[in-house]
Amino acid sequence: PRDCQALFEAGERQSGLFQIQPPGSPPFLVNCKMTEDGGWTVIQRRQDGSVDFNQSWEAYKAGFGDPQGEFWLGLEKVHSIMGDQGSRLSIQLQDWEGNAQSLQFPVYLGGEDTGYSVQLTAPVARILGVPILSPGGLSLPFSTWDQDHDLHRDKNCAKNLSGGWWFGGTCSHSNLNGQYFRSVPRQRQQRKKGIFWKTWRGRYYPLQATTMLIQPA
Ligand code: MYR
């Protein structure tokens, strides 16, 4: 099967670890979440701070962490699953008071030659509260501390914050790969490094849990 949706279509209804093989890629294991609307491939999970997400470009490319716990599947694998057709991305966020928020929108992810740029259409960018500069939408490469592709000339968002992410011109929209905090750090420099989604709980609210999942569009 090329992804979790293909497993779902073949009759699989149980969530768990499965081996998949997207076209042109070697086989690898993924977490599938089977739901009423099909099979989703889990590409990121945070829940307890047990894994260090402040990793290099190579690590974000290849993936890291514990498939049973916190992990990052890896940009190359995500790119091979998405192919050129694009995907639906689902982002699930939880705070420390039992509230959850779920976002779903279409995305395209370029290959390493584009710095694994994520492409958002203008309407999607508007919904996400991303300041867009062109009516054609937004193309934003991935950044890590050792490969700075953010739109800041003289700043390195990944280094000033923590972890790898699609940082734009502000470093302040979101970062689901930030440092895991159980409460708001007192120090400003530390506070910036947390896991956040500004338009939900704000810039300095450290989220309790996050999951990112993809499904063919
Ligand atoms: C800014 O800081 O100026 C804007 C940043 C926009 C970030 C949008 C993040 C979307 C993340 C989803 C990408 C997932 C692709 C698999």
PDB file of C-alpha atoms and ligand atoms in Angstrom:
ATOM      1  CA  PRO A   1       0.000   0.000   0.000  1.00  0.00           C
ATOM      2  CA  ARG A   2       1.174   3.518  -0.784  1.00  0.00           C
ATOM      3  CA  ASP A   3      -0.286   5.051   2.386  1.00  0.00           C
ATOM      4  CA  CYS A   4      -2.820   4.583   5.189  1.00  0.00           C
ATOM      5  CA  GLN A   5      -5.707   5.564   2.943  1.00  0.00           C
ATOM      6  CA  ALA A   6      -4.842   2.666   0.603  1.00  0.00           C
ATOM      7  CA  LEU A   7      -4.882   0.301   3.621  1.00  0.00           C
ATOM      8  CA  PHE A   8      -8.263   1.691   4.613  1.00  0.00           C
ATOM      9  CA  GLU A   9      -9.579   1.142   1.098  1.00  0.00           C
ATOM     10  CA  ALA A  10      -8.319  -2.451   1.274  1.00  0.00           C
ATOM     11  CA  GLY A  11     -10.503  -2.983   4.334  1.00  0.00           C
ATOM     12  CA  GLU A  12      -8.151  -2.243   7.243  1.00  0.00           C
ATOM     13  CA  ARG A  13     -10.065  -0.570  10.086  1.00  0.00           C
ATOM     14  CA  GLN A  14      -7.653  -0.870  12.968  1.00  0.00           C
ATOM     15  CA  SER A  15      -5.271   1.986  13.791  1.00  0.00           C
ATOM     16  CA  GLY A  16      -1.631   1.100  14.429  1.00  0.00           C
ATOM     17  CA  LEU A  17       1.780   0.611  12.841  1.00  0.00           C
ATOM     18  CA  PHE A  18       1.835  -0.542   9.227  1.00  0.00           C
ATOM     19  CA  GLN A  19       4.423  -0.839   6.512  1.00  0.00           C
ATOM     20  CA  ILE A  20       3.730   1.281   3.453  1.00  0.00           C
ATOM     21  CA  GLN A  21       5.590   2.000   0.227  1.00  0.00           C
ATOM     22  CA  PRO A  22       4.858   5.180  -1.684  1.00  0.00           C
ATOM     23  CA  PRO A  23       5.833   5.161  -5.389  1.00  0.00           C
ATOM     24  CA  GLY A  24       9.582   5.575  -5.869  1.00  0.00           C
ATOM     25  CA  SER A  25      10.345   5.103  -2.182  1.00  0.00           C
ATOM     26  CA  PRO A  26      11.675   2.213  -0.123  1.00  0.00           C
ATOM     27  CA  PRO A  27       9.124   0.732   2.307  1.00  0.00           C
ATOM     28  CA  PHE A  28       8.856   2.126   5.841  1.00  0.00           C
ATOM     29  CA  LEU A  29       6.665   1.935   8.933  1.00  0.00           C
ATOM     30  CA  VAL A  30       4.006   4.500   9.705  1.00  0.00           C
ATOM     31  CA  ASN A  31       1.300   5.095  12.268  1.00  0.00           C
ATOM     32  CA  CYS A  32      -2.129   4.901  10.665  1.00  0.00           C
ATOM     33  CA  LYS A  33      -5.186   6.414  12.253  1.00  0.00           C
ATOM     34  CA  MET A  34      -8.282   4.825  10.800  1.00  0.00           C
ATOM     35  CA  THR A  35     -11.382   6.984  11.110  1.00  0.00           C
ATOM     36  CA  GLU A  36     -14.838   7.244   9.624  1.00  0.00           C
ATOM     37  CA  ASP A  37     -13.464   9.413   6.846  1.00  0.00           C
ATOM     38  CA  GLY A  38     -10.661   7.051   5.888  1.00  0.00           C
ATOM     39  CA  GLY A  39      -7.040   6.311   6.743  1.00  0.00           C
ATOM     40  CA  TRP A  40      -4.739   9.059   7.937  1.00  0.00           C
ATOM     41  CA  THR A  41      -0.946   8.829   8.077  1.00  0.00           C
ATOM     42  CA  VAL A  42       0.431  10.387  11.252  1.00  0.00           C
ATOM     43  CA  ILE A  43       3.441  12.587  10.511  1.00  0.00           C
ATOM     44  CA  GLN A  44       4.012  14.234  13.902  1.00  0.00           C
ATOM     45  CA  ARG A  45       3.047  13.669  17.517  1.00  0.00           C
ATOM     46  CA  ARG A  46       3.855  15.536  20.724  1.00  0.00           C
ATOM     47  CA  GLN A  47       2.458  14.493  24.071  1.00  0.00           C
ATOM     48  CA  ASP A  48       4.973  14.388  26.921  1.00  0.00           C
ATOM     49  CA  GLY A  49       8.304  15.949  26.026  1.00  0.00           C
ATOM     50  CA  SER A  50      10.094  12.594  25.933  1.00  0.00           C
ATOM     51  CA  VAL A  51      11.799  13.311  22.597  1.00  0.00           C
ATOM     52  CA  ASP A  52      14.184  16.181  21.769  1.00  0.00           C
ATOM     53  CA  PHE A  53      12.788  18.070  18.761  1.00  0.00           C
ATOM     54  CA  ASN A  54      15.647  20.553  18.535  1.00  0.00           C
ATOM     55  CA  GLN A  55      17.295  18.610  15.726  1.00  0.00           C
ATOM     56  CA  SER A  56      19.315  19.236  12.564  1.00  0.00           C
ATOM     57  CA  TRP A  57      18.171  19.443   8.957  1.00  0.00           C
ATOM     58  CA  GLU A  58      19.316  15.880   8.304  1.00  0.00           C
ATOM     59  CA  ALA A  59      17.279  14.623  11.266  1.00  0.00           C
ATOM     60  CA  TYR A  60      14.149  16.478  10.126  1.00  0.00           C
ATOM     61  CA  LYS A  61      14.685  15.094   6.649  1.00  0.00           C
ATOM     62  CA  ALA A  62      15.070  11.478   7.809  1.00  0.00           C
ATOM     63  CA  GLY A  63      12.718  11.512  10.803  1.00  0.00           C
ATOM     64  CA  PHE A  64      13.310  10.764  14.482  1.00  0.00           C
ATOM     65  CA  GLY A  65      11.627   9.752  17.727  1.00  0.00           C
ATOM     66  CA  ASP A  66       9.531   6.846  18.930  1.00  0.00           C
ATOM     67  CA  PRO A  67       6.681   5.573  16.726  1.00  0.00           C
ATOM     68  CA  GLN A  68       4.796   4.584  19.911  1.00  0.00           C
ATOM     69  CA  GLY A  69       5.276   8.007  21.455  1.00  0.00           C
ATOM     70  CA  GLU A  70       6.581  11.325  20.205  1.00  0.00           C
ATOM     71  CA  PHE A  71       8.022  11.419  16.721  1.00  0.00           C
ATOM     72  CA  TRP A  72       8.611  13.276  13.480  1.00  0.00           C
ATOM     73  CA  LEU A  73       8.097  11.007  10.465  1.00  0.00           C
ATOM     74  CA  GLY A  74      10.576  12.873   8.272  1.00  0.00           C
ATOM     75  CA  LEU A  75      10.228  15.368   5.436  1.00  0.00           C
ATOM     76  CA  GLU A  76      11.414  12.998   2.730  1.00  0.00           C
ATOM     77  CA  LYS A  77       8.864  10.354   3.725  1.00  0.00           C
ATOM     78  CA  VAL A  78       6.085  12.933   4.006  1.00  0.00           C
ATOM     79  CA  HIS A  79       7.032  14.274   0.573  1.00  0.00           C
ATOM     80  CA  SER A  80       6.975  10.775  -0.952  1.00  0.00           C
ATOM     81  CA  ILE A  81       3.555  10.018   0.569  1.00  0.00           C
ATOM     82  CA  MET A  82       2.078  13.288  -0.667  1.00  0.00           C
ATOM     83  CA  GLY A  83       3.537  12.986  -4.166  1.00  0.00           C
ATOM     84  CA  ASP A  84       2.669  15.797  -6.527  1.00  0.00           C
ATOM     85  CA  GLN A  85      -1.060  15.628  -5.953  1.00  0.00           C
ATOM     86  CA  GLY A  86      -1.034  17.358  -2.623  1.00  0.00           C
ATOM     87  CA  SER A  87      -2.788  16.255   0.514  1.00  0.00           C
ATOM     88  CA  ARG A  88      -5.210  17.148   3.180  1.00  0.00           C
ATOM     89  CA  LEU A  89      -3.432  18.046   6.379  1.00  0.00           C
ATOM     90  CA  SER A  90      -5.158  17.670   9.706  1.00  0.00           C
ATOM     91  CA  ILE A  91      -3.689  19.408  12.737  1.00  0.00           C
ATOM     92  CA  GLN A  92      -4.980  18.482  16.175  1.00  0.00           C
ATOM     93  CA  LEU A  93      -4.105  20.622  19.163  1.00  0.00           C
ATOM     94  CA  GLN A  94      -4.774  20.158  22.875  1.00  0.00           C
ATOM     95  CA  ASP A  95      -4.323  22.563  25.738  1.00  0.00           C
ATOM     96  CA  TRP A  96      -3.907  21.855  29.463  1.00  0.00           C
ATOM     97  CA  GLU A  97      -7.579  22.411  30.301  1.00  0.00           C
ATOM     98  CA  GLY A  98      -8.974  19.592  28.193  1.00  0.00           C
ATOM     99  CA  ASN A  99      -9.824  21.724  25.159  1.00  0.00           C
ATOM    100  CA  ALA A 100      -9.055  20.503  21.666  1.00  0.00           C
ATOM    101  CA  GLN A 101      -8.892  22.223  18.319  1.00  0.00           C
ATOM    102  CA  SER A 102      -8.750  20.608  14.930  1.00  0.00           C
ATOM    103  CA  LEU A 103      -7.767  22.233  11.640  1.00  0.00           C
ATOM    104  CA  GLN A 104      -7.983  20.714   8.199  1.00  0.00           C
ATOM    105  CA  PHE A 105      -6.731  22.174   4.966  1.00  0.00           C
ATOM    106  CA  PRO A 106      -5.105  21.226   1.641  1.00  0.00           C
ATOM    107  CA  VAL A 107      -1.308  21.468   1.308  1.00  0.00           C
ATOM    108  CA  TYR A 108       1.418  20.737  -1.197  1.00  0.00           C
ATOM    109  CA  LEU A 109       4.931  19.904  -0.073  1.00  0.00           C
ATOM    110  CA  GLY A 110       7.883  20.328  -2.425  1.00  0.00           C
ATOM    111  CA  GLY A 111      10.976  18.128  -2.369  1.00  0.00           C
ATOM    112  CA  GLU A 112      14.373  18.879  -0.869  1.00  0.00           C
ATOM    113  CA  ASP A 113      15.241  20.990  -3.927  1.00  0.00           C
ATOM    114  CA  THR A 114      12.588  23.455  -2.712  1.00  0.00           C
ATOM    115  CA  GLY A 115      13.694  23.224   0.926  1.00  0.00           C
ATOM    116  CA  TYR A 116      10.548  21.152   1.480  1.00  0.00           C
ATOM    117  CA  SER A 117       8.439  24.224   0.820  1.00  0.00           C
ATOM    118  CA  VAL A 118       4.850  24.044   1.897  1.00  0.00           C
ATOM    119  CA  GLN A 119       2.410  25.688  -0.485  1.00  0.00           C
ATOM    120  CA  LEU A 120      -0.783  27.218   0.773  1.00  0.00           C
ATOM    121  CA  THR A 121      -3.429  28.775  -1.411  1.00  0.00           C
ATOM    122  CA  ALA A 122      -4.475  32.328  -0.605  1.00  0.00           C
ATOM    123  CA  PRO A 123      -7.843  31.285   0.905  1.00  0.00           C
ATOM    124  CA  VAL A 124      -6.134  28.709   3.156  1.00  0.00           C
ATOM    125  CA  ALA A 125      -3.495  31.213   4.235  1.00  0.00           C
ATOM    126  CA  ARG A 126      -6.285  33.629   5.115  1.00  0.00           C
ATOM    127  CA  ILE A 127      -8.072  31.023   7.228  1.00  0.00           C
ATOM    128  CA  LEU A 128      -4.818  30.217   9.029  1.00  0.00           C
ATOM    129  CA  GLY A 129      -4.149  33.875   9.675  1.00  0.00           C
ATOM    130  CA  VAL A 130      -0.927  33.819   7.690  1.00  0.00           C
ATOM    131  CA  PRO A 131       0.036  37.208   6.281  1.00  0.00           C
ATOM    132  CA  ILE A 132       0.360  36.622   2.545  1.00  0.00           C
ATOM    133  CA  LEU A 133       2.293  38.773   0.185  1.00  0.00           C
ATOM    134  CA  SER A 134       0.894  37.536  -3.126  1.00  0.00           C
ATOM    135  CA  PRO A 135      -2.576  36.610  -4.395  1.00  0.00           C
ATOM    136  CA  GLY A 136      -1.131  33.307  -5.648  1.00  0.00           C
ATOM    137  CA  GLY A 137      -0.742  32.138  -2.075  1.00  0.00           C
ATOM    138  CA  LEU A 138       2.316  31.289  -0.082  1.00  0.00           C
ATOM    139  CA  SER A 139       5.336  29.083  -0.550  1.00  0.00           C
ATOM    140  CA  LEU A 140       7.370  28.636   2.596  1.00  0.00           C
ATOM    141  CA  PRO A 141      10.477  26.477   2.995  1.00  0.00           C
ATOM    142  CA  PHE A 142      11.316  24.464   6.104  1.00  0.00           C
ATOM    143  CA  SER A 143      13.990  25.754   8.477  1.00  0.00           C
ATOM    144  CA  THR A 144      16.208  24.222  11.134  1.00  0.00           C
ATOM    145  CA  TRP A 145      18.976  25.821  13.213  1.00  0.00           C
ATOM    146  CA  ASP A 146      21.548  24.609  10.688  1.00  0.00           C
ATOM    147  CA  GLN A 147      19.547  25.430   7.527  1.00  0.00           C
ATOM    148  CA  ASP A 148      17.903  28.798   7.804  1.00  0.00           C
ATOM    149  CA  HIS A 149      15.327  29.364   5.068  1.00  0.00           C
ATOM    150  CA  ASP A 150      12.957  31.670   6.902  1.00  0.00           C
ATOM    151  CA  LEU A 151      11.963  34.966   5.349  1.00  0.00           C
ATOM    152  CA  HIS A 152      14.029  36.927   7.849  1.00  0.00           C
ATOM    153  CA  ARG A 153      17.171  38.397   6.371  1.00  0.00           C
ATOM    154  CA  ASP A 154      19.151  38.667   9.571  1.00  0.00           C
ATOM    155  CA  LYS A 155      17.396  36.390  11.967  1.00  0.00           C
ATOM    156  CA  ASN A 156      17.266  32.640  12.331  1.00  0.00           C
ATOM    157  CA  CYS A 157      13.823  31.704  13.642  1.00  0.00           C
ATOM    158  CA  ALA A 158      14.736  28.066  14.219  1.00  0.00           C
ATOM    159  CA  LYS A 159      17.782  29.060  16.268  1.00  0.00           C
ATOM    160  CA  ASN A 160      15.985  31.774  18.252  1.00  0.00           C
ATOM    161  CA  LEU A 161      13.052  29.503  18.927  1.00  0.00           C
ATOM    162  CA  SER A 162      13.568  25.735  18.911  1.00  0.00           C
ATOM    163  CA  GLY A 163      13.040  22.838  16.527  1.00  0.00           C
ATOM    164  CA  GLY A 164      12.435  22.824  12.779  1.00  0.00           C
ATOM    165  CA  TRP A 165       9.351  24.388  11.191  1.00  0.00           C
ATOM    166  CA  TRP A 166       7.954  26.414   8.298  1.00  0.00           C
ATOM    167  CA  PHE A 167       8.909  29.791   9.707  1.00  0.00           C
ATOM    168  CA  GLY A 168       7.869  32.845   7.751  1.00  0.00           C
ATOM    169  CA  GLY A 169       8.638  36.485   8.175  1.00  0.00           C
ATOM    170  CA  THR A 170       7.603  36.773  11.791  1.00  0.00           C
ATOM    171  CA  CYS A 171       8.750  33.596  13.613  1.00  0.00           C
ATOM    172  CA  SER A 172       5.483  33.956  15.502  1.00  0.00           C
ATOM    173  CA  HIS A 173       2.677  32.176  13.646  1.00  0.00           C
ATOM    174  CA  SER A 174       3.148  28.641  14.944  1.00  0.00           C
ATOM    175  CA  ASN A 175       5.716  26.046  15.929  1.00  0.00           C
ATOM    176  CA  LEU A 176       4.498  22.561  16.715  1.00  0.00           C
ATOM    177  CA  ASN A 177       8.073  21.285  16.922  1.00  0.00           C
ATOM    178  CA  GLY A 178       9.129  23.629  19.711  1.00  0.00           C
ATOM    179  CA  GLN A 179      10.366  22.708  23.162  1.00  0.00           C
ATOM    180  CA  TYR A 180       7.905  20.874  25.403  1.00  0.00           C
ATOM    181  CA  PHE A 181       6.891  22.888  28.490  1.00  0.00           C
ATOM    182  CA  ARG A 182       4.454  21.886  31.221  1.00  0.00           C
ATOM    183  CA  SER A 183       3.941  25.500  32.261  1.00  0.00           C
ATOM    184  CA  VAL A 184       4.857  28.900  30.898  1.00  0.00           C
ATOM    185  CA  PRO A 185       8.577  29.509  31.504  1.00  0.00           C
ATOM    186  CA  ARG A 186       9.311  32.651  33.464  1.00  0.00           C
ATOM    187  CA  GLN A 187      12.156  33.744  31.233  1.00  0.00           C
ATOM    188  CA  ARG A 188      11.207  35.479  28.022  1.00  0.00           C
ATOM    189  CA  GLN A 189      13.977  33.798  26.043  1.00  0.00           C
ATOM    190  CA  GLN A 190      12.699  30.386  27.141  1.00  0.00           C
ATOM    191  CA  ARG A 191       9.029  31.201  26.655  1.00  0.00           C
ATOM    192  CA  LYS A 192       9.592  31.864  22.953  1.00  0.00           C
ATOM    193  CA  LYS A 193      10.842  28.325  22.421  1.00  0.00           C
ATOM    194  CA  GLY A 194       7.608  26.522  23.275  1.00  0.00           C
ATOM    195  CA  ILE A 195       5.069  24.649  21.186  1.00  0.00           C
ATOM    196  CA  PHE A 196       2.461  27.174  20.062  1.00  0.00           C
ATOM    197  CA  TRP A 197      -0.306  28.006  17.624  1.00  0.00           C
ATOM    198  CA  LYS A 198      -0.858  31.724  17.914  1.00  0.00           C
ATOM    199  CA  THR A 199      -4.390  32.005  16.527  1.00  0.00           C
ATOM    200  CA  TRP A 200      -5.704  29.377  18.952  1.00  0.00           C
ATOM    201  CA  ARG A 201      -4.184  29.746  22.444  1.00  0.00           C
ATOM    202  CA  GLY A 202      -1.761  32.542  21.691  1.00  0.00           C
ATOM    203  CA  ARG A 203       1.936  33.009  21.140  1.00  0.00           C
ATOM    204  CA  TYR A 204       3.126  32.038  24.623  1.00  0.00           C
ATOM    205  CA  TYR A 205       0.758  29.215  25.537  1.00  0.00           C
ATOM    206  CA  PRO A 206       2.724  25.924  25.596  1.00  0.00           C
ATOM    207  CA  LEU A 207       0.411  23.291  24.111  1.00  0.00           C
ATOM    208  CA  GLN A 208      -0.108  19.968  25.859  1.00  0.00           C
ATOM    209  CA  ALA A 209      -0.352  17.736  22.788  1.00  0.00           C
ATOM    210  CA  THR A 210      -0.287  17.976  19.005  1.00  0.00           C
ATOM    211  CA  THR A 211      -0.806  15.568  16.129  1.00  0.00           C
ATOM    212  CA  MET A 212      -0.328  16.157  12.406  1.00  0.00           C
ATOM    213  CA  LEU A 213      -1.900  13.755   9.915  1.00  0.00           C
ATOM    214  CA  ILE A 214      -2.164  13.555   6.138  1.00  0.00           C
ATOM    215  CA  GLN A 215      -4.548  11.974   3.686  1.00  0.00           C
ATOM    216  CA  PRO A 216      -4.651  12.195  -0.120  1.00  0.00           C
ATOM    217  CA  ALA A 217      -6.639  15.219  -1.258  1.00  0.00           C
TER     218      ALA A 217
HETATM  219  C1  MYR B   1       4.834  33.782   9.129  1.00  0.00           C
HETATM  220  O1  MYR B   1       5.476  33.500  10.140  1.00  0.00           O
HETATM  221  O2  MYR B   1       4.987  34.864   8.582  1.00  0.00           O
HETATM  222  C2  MYR B   1       3.872  32.832   8.531  1.00  0.00           C
HETATM  223  C3  MYR B   1       4.143  31.416   8.859  1.00  0.00           C
HETATM  224  C4  MYR B   1       3.115  30.488   8.315  1.00  0.00           C
HETATM  225  C5  MYR B   1       3.217  29.113   8.800  1.00  0.00           C
HETATM  226  C6  MYR B   1       2.193  28.201   8.295  1.00  0.00           C
HETATM  227  C7  MYR B   1       2.324  26.868   8.901  1.00  0.00           C
HETATM  228  C8  MYR B   1       1.567  25.789   8.260  1.00  0.00           C
HETATM  229  C9  MYR B   1       2.116  24.468   8.607  1.00  0.00           C
HETATM  230  C10 MYR B   1       1.633  23.317   7.894  1.00  0.00           C
HETATM  231  C11 MYR B   1       2.602  22.623   7.021  1.00  0.00           C
HETATM  232  C12 MYR B   1       2.510  21.155   6.982  1.00  0.00           C
HETATM  233  C13 MYR B   1       2.982  20.488   5.749  1.00  0.00           C
HETATM  234  C14 MYR B   1       3.032  19.007   5.825  1.00  0.00           C
END
